[in-house]
GROMACS .gro file of C-alpha atoms in nm:
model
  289
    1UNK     CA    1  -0.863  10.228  -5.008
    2UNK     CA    2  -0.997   9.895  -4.886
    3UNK     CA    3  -0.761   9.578  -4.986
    4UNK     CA    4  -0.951   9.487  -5.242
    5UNK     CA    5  -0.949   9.779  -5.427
    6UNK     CA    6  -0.568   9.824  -5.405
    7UNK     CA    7  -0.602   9.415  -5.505
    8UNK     CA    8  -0.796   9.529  -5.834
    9UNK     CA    9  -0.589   9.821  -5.890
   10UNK     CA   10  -0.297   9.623  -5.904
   11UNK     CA   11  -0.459   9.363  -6.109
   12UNK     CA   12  -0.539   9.608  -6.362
   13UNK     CA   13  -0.236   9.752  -6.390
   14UNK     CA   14  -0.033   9.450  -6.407
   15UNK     CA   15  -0.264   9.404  -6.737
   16UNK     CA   16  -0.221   9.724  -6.868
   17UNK     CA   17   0.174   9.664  -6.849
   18UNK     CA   18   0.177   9.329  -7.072
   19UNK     CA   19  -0.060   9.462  -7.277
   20UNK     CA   20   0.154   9.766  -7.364
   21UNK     CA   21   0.435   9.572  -7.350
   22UNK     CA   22   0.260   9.315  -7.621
   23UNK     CA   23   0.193   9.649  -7.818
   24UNK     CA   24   0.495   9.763  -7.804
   25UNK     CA   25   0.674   9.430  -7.936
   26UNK     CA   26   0.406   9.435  -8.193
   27UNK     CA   27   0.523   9.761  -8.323
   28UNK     CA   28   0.862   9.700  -8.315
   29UNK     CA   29   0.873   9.371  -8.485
   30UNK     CA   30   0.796   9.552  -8.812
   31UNK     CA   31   1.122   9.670  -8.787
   32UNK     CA   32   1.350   9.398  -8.608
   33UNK     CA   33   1.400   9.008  -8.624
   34UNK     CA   34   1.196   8.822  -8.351
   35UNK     CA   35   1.489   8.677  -8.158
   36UNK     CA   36   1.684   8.988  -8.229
   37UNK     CA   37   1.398   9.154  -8.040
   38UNK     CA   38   1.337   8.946  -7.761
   39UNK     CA   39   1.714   8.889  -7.701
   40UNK     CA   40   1.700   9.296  -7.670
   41UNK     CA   41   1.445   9.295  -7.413
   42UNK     CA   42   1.535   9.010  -7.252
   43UNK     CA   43   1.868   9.164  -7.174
   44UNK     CA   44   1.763   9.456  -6.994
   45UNK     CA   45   1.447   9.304  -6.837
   46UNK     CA   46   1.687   9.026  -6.632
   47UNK     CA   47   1.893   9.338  -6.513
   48UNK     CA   48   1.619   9.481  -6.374
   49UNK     CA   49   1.502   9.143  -6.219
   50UNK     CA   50   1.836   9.079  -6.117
   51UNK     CA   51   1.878   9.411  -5.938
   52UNK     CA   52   1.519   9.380  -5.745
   53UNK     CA   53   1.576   9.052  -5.660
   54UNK     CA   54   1.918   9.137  -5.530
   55UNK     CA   55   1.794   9.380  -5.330
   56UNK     CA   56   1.459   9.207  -5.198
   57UNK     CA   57   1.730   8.867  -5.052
   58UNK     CA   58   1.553   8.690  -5.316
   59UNK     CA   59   1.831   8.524  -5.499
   60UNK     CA   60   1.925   8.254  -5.299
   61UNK     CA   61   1.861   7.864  -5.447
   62UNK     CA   62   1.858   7.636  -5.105
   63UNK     CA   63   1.506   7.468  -5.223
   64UNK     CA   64   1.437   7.129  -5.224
   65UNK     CA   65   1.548   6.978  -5.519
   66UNK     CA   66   1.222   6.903  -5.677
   67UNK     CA   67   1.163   7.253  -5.698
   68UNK     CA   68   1.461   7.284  -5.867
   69UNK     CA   69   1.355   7.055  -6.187
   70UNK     CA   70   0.996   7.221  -6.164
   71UNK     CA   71   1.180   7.565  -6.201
   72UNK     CA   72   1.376   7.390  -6.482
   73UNK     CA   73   1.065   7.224  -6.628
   74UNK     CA   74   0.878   7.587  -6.636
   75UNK     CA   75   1.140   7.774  -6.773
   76UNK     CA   76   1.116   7.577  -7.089
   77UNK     CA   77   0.733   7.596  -7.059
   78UNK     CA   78   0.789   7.976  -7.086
   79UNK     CA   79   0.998   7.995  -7.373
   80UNK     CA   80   0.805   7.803  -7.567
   81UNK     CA   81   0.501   8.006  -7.494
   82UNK     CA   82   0.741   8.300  -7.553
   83UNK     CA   83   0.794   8.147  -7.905
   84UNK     CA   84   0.464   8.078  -8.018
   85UNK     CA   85   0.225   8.389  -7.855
   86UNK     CA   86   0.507   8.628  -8.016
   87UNK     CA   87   0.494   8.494  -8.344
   88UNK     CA   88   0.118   8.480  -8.288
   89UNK     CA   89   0.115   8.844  -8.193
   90UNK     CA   90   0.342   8.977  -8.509
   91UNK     CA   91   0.082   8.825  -8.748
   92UNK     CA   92  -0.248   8.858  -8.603
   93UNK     CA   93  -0.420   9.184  -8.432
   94UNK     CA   94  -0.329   9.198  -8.068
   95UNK     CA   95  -0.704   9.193  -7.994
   96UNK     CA   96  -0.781   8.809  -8.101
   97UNK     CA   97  -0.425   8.743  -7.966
   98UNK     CA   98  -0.504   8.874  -7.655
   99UNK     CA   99  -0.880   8.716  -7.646
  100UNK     CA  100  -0.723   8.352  -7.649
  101UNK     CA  101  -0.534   8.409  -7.357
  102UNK     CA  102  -0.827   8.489  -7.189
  103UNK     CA  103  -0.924   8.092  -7.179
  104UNK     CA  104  -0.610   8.057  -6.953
  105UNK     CA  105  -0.857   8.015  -6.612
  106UNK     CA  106  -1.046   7.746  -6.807
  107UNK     CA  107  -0.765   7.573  -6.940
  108UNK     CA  108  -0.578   7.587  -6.579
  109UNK     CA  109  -0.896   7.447  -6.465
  110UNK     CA  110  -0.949   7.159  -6.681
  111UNK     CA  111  -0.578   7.091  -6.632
  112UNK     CA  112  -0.567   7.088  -6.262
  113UNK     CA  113  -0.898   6.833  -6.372
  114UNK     CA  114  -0.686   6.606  -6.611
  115UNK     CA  115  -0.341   6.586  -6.403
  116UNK     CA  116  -0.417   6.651  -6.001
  117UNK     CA  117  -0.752   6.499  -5.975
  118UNK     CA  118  -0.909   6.783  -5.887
  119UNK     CA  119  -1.288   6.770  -5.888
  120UNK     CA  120  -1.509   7.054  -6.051
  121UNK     CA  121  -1.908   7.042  -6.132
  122UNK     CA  122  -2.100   6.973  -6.454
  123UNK     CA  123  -2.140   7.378  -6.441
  124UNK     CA  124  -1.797   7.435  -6.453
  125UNK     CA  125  -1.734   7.162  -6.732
  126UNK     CA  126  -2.031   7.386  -6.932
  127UNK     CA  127  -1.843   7.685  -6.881
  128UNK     CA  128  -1.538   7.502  -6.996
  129UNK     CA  129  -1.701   7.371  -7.268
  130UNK     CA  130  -1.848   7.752  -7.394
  131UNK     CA  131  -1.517   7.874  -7.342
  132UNK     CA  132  -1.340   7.648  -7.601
  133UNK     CA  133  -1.642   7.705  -7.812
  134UNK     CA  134  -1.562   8.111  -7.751
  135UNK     CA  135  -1.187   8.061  -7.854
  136UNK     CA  136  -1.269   7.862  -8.180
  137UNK     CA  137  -1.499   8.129  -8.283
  138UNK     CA  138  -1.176   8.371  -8.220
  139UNK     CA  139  -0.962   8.136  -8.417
  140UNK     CA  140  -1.232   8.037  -8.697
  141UNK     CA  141  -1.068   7.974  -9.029
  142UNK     CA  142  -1.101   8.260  -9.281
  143UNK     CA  143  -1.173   8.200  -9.642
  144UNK     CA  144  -0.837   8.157  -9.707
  145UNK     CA  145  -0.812   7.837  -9.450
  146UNK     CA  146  -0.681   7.818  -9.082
  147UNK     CA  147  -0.430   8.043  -8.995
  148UNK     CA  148  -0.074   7.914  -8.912
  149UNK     CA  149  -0.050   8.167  -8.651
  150UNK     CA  150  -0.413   8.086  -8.513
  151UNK     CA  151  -0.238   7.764  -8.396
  152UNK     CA  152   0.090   7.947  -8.290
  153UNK     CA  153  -0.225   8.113  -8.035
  154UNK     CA  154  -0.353   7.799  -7.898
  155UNK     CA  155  -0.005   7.649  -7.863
  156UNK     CA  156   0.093   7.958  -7.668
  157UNK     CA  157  -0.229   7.898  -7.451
  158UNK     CA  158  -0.116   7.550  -7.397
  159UNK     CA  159   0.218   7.623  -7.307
  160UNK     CA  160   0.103   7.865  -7.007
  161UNK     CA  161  -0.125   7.621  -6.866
  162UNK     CA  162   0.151   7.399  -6.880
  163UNK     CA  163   0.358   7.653  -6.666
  164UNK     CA  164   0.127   7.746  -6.467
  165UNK     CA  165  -0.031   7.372  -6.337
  166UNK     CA  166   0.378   7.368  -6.300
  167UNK     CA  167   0.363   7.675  -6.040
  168UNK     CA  168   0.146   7.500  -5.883
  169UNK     CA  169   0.292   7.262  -5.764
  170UNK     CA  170   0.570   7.427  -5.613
  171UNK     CA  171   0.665   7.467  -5.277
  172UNK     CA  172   0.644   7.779  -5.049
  173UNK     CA  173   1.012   7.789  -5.010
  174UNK     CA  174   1.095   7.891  -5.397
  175UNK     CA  175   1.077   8.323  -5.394
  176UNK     CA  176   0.885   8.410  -5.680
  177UNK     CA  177   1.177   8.663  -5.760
  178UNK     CA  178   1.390   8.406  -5.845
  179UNK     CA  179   1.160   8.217  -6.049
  180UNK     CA  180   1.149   8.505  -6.276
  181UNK     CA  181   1.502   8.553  -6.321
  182UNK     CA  182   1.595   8.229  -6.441
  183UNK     CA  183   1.283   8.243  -6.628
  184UNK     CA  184   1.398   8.547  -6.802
  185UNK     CA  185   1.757   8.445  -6.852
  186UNK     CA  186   1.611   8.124  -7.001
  187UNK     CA  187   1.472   8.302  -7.277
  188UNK     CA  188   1.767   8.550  -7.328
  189UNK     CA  189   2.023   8.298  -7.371
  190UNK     CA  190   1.831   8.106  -7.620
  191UNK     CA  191   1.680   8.415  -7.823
  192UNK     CA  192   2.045   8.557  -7.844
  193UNK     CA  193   2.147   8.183  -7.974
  194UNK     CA  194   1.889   8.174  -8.205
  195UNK     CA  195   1.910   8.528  -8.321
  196UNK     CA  196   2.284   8.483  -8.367
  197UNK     CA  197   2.223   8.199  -8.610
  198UNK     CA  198   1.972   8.409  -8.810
  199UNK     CA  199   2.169   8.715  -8.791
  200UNK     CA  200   2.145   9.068  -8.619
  201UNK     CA  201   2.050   9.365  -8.867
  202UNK     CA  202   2.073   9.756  -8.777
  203UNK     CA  203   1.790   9.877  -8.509
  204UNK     CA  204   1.662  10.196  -8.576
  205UNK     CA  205   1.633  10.418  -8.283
  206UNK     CA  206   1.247  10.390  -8.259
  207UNK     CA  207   1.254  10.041  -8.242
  208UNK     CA  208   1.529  10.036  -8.021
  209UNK     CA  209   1.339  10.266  -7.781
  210UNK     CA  210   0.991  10.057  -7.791
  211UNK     CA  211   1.219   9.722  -7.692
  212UNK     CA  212   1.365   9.928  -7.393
  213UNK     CA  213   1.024  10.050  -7.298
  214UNK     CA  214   0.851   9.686  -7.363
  215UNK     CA  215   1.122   9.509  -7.144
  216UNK     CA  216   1.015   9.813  -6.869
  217UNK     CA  217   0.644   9.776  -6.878
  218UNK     CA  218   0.731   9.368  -6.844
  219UNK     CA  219   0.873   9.410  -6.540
  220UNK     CA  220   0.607   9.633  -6.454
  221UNK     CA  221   0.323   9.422  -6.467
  222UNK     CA  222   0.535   9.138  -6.251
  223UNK     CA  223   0.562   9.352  -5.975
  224UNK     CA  224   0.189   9.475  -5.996
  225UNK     CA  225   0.097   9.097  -6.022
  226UNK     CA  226   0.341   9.047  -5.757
  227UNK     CA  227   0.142   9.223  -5.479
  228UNK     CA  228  -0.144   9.139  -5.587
  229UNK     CA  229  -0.118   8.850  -5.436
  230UNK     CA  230  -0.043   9.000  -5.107
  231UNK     CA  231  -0.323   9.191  -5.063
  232UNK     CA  232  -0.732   9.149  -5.103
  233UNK     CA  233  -0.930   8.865  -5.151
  234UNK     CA  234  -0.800   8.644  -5.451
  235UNK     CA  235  -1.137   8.590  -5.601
  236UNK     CA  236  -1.258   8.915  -5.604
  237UNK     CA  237  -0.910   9.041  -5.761
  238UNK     CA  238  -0.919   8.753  -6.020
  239UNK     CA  239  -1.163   8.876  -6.232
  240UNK     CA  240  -1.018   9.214  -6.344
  241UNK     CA  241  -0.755   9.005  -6.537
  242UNK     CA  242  -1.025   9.062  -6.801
  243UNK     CA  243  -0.921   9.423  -6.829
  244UNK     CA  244  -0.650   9.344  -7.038
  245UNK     CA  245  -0.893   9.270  -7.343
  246UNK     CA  246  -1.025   9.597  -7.285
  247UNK     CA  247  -0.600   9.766  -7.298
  248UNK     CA  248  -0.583   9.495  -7.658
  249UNK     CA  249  -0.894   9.653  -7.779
  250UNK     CA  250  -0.812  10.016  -7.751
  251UNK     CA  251  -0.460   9.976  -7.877
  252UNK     CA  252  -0.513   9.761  -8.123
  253UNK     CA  253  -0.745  10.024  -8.285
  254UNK     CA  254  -0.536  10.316  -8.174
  255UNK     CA  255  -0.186  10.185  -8.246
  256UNK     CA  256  -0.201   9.908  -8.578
  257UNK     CA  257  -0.640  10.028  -8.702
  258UNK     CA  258  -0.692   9.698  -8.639
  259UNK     CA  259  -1.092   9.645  -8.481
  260UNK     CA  260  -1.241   9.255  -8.426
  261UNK     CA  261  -1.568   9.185  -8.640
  262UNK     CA  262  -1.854   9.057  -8.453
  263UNK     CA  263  -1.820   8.709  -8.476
  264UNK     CA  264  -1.486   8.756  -8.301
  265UNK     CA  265  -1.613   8.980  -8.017
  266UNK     CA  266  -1.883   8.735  -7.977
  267UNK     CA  267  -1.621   8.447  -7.932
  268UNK     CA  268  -1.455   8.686  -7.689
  269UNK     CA  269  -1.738   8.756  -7.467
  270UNK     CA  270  -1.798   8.360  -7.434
  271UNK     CA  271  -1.436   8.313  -7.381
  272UNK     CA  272  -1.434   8.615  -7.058
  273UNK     CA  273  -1.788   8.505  -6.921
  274UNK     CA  274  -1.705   8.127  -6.887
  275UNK     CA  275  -1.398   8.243  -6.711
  276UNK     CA  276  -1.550   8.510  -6.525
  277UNK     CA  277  -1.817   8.181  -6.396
  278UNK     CA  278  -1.528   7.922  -6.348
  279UNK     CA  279  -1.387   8.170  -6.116
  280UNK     CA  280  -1.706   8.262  -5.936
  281UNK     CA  281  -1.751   7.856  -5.875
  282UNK     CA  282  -1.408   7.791  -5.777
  283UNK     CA  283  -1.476   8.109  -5.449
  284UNK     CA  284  -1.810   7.944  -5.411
  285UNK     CA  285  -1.645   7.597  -5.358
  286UNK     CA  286  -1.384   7.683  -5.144
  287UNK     CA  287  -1.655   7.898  -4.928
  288UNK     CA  288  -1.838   7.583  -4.863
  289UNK     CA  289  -1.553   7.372  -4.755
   0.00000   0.00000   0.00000
């Protein structure tokens, strides 16, 4: 296989993996508390990290000290988008969930825009612009008024930009592997606080099992989107990020019967072709520079 079919391999797997492991969560918060649950997974899926990362050399912290407060400053960008997409996710089908997350390249893009001065062209800002029209069609109030969770979407959305326009700006010298494990521990020390306050109830063995297997496929899709970014050309691997509305779709029908109406699908399609455009400028740019 060329590199850029490993590169879109990889990208599509990496999708498959959180979107299973979104599934899976899904499924088992019928059964367990939220904090309960993600204290669970969160448990397991640092051990793993921990282990890799222990094994890879990549645990070491002699960075510059800027990095430092960016890892800091992205760790709490994650668990609030932790929060908010989960809560999100246990009250709205994973399909729309999944279909505002797909504005993440436009919102990256119009960050980068707003806080680094980075310069874009009136097509991109159209794209943009269809995008957010996309996601509202996605998140349109119902006839019972604008969903809670709807918002609990877009904050999600704005927390990852957040963390990513904070990746960004990261040096070289901070392993990725590392990154992730304080990410993760991050988010298991405060879901186990929180889900101590609100209590811990019996797990039954099903649910126990889908937590193990979530936390698994999570740590899945890292490494996938790991090397991906070691192989093939980055904007011809970018765009199969898309497949993971395609993984939402299917198990969101399969798994919970749950199937977006039209208006929805349409709001998707905006949502994936302005991305699928902003990406397609952003390789023609940097091809003419």
């Amino acid at each position: 296989m060329t590199p850029n079919v490993k590169g879109a391999l990889l990208m599509m797997g990496s999708m498959a993996a959180f979107t299973i492991n979104d599934a899976l969560i899904k499924a088992a918060g019928a059964e367990v508390p939220l904090f309960q649950m993600v204290a669970m997974r969160g448990v397991l899926a640092t051990v793993l990290v921990y282990l890799l990362a222990r094994q890879l050399g990549a645990l070491h912290l002699n960075f510059p000290r800027h990095d430092k407060w960016l890892v800091a400053a992205r760790c709490l960008a994650e668990l609030s988008a932790t929060f908010f997409f989960l809560t999100a996710l246990l009250h709205m089908p994973l399909a729309n969930v999944t279909a505002v997350l797909q504005a993440l390249p436009l919102t990256v893009t119009l960050g980068a825009v707003v806080f680094f001065g980075e310069q874009i062209g009136w097509r991109r800002v159209l794209a943009i612009a269809l995008g957010f029209l996309g996601m509202l069609l996605i998140v349109r109030p119902g006839p019972e008024g604008f969903s809670i969770y709807a918002i609990y979407a877009l904050i999600a959305v704005v927390s990852v930009t957040i963390r990513d326009l904070i990746t960004r700006r990261m040096s070289i010298h901070v392993p990725s592997l590392a990154v992730t494990l304080a990410t993760s521990f991050t988010i298991t020390v405060a879901a186990g606080c929180a889900s101590v306050a609100s209590g811990w109830q019996p797990v039954p063995t099903g649910a126990g099992l889908m937590v193990a297997c979530a936390a698994v496929f999570v740590l899945t899709g890292y490494l996938c989107s790991v090397m991906v970014m070691r192989v093939g050309d980055v904007g011809f691997v970018a765009p199969f990020r898309y497949s993971s509305l395609i993984w939402a779709l299917a198990l969101g029908w399969l798994v919970f019967g749950d199937w977006p109406d039209a208006v929805t699908l349409l709001g998707a399609a905006l949502v994936v072709g302005a991305g699928l455009f902003t990406l397609f400028r952003e390789r023609h740019a940097h091809a003419t520079e």
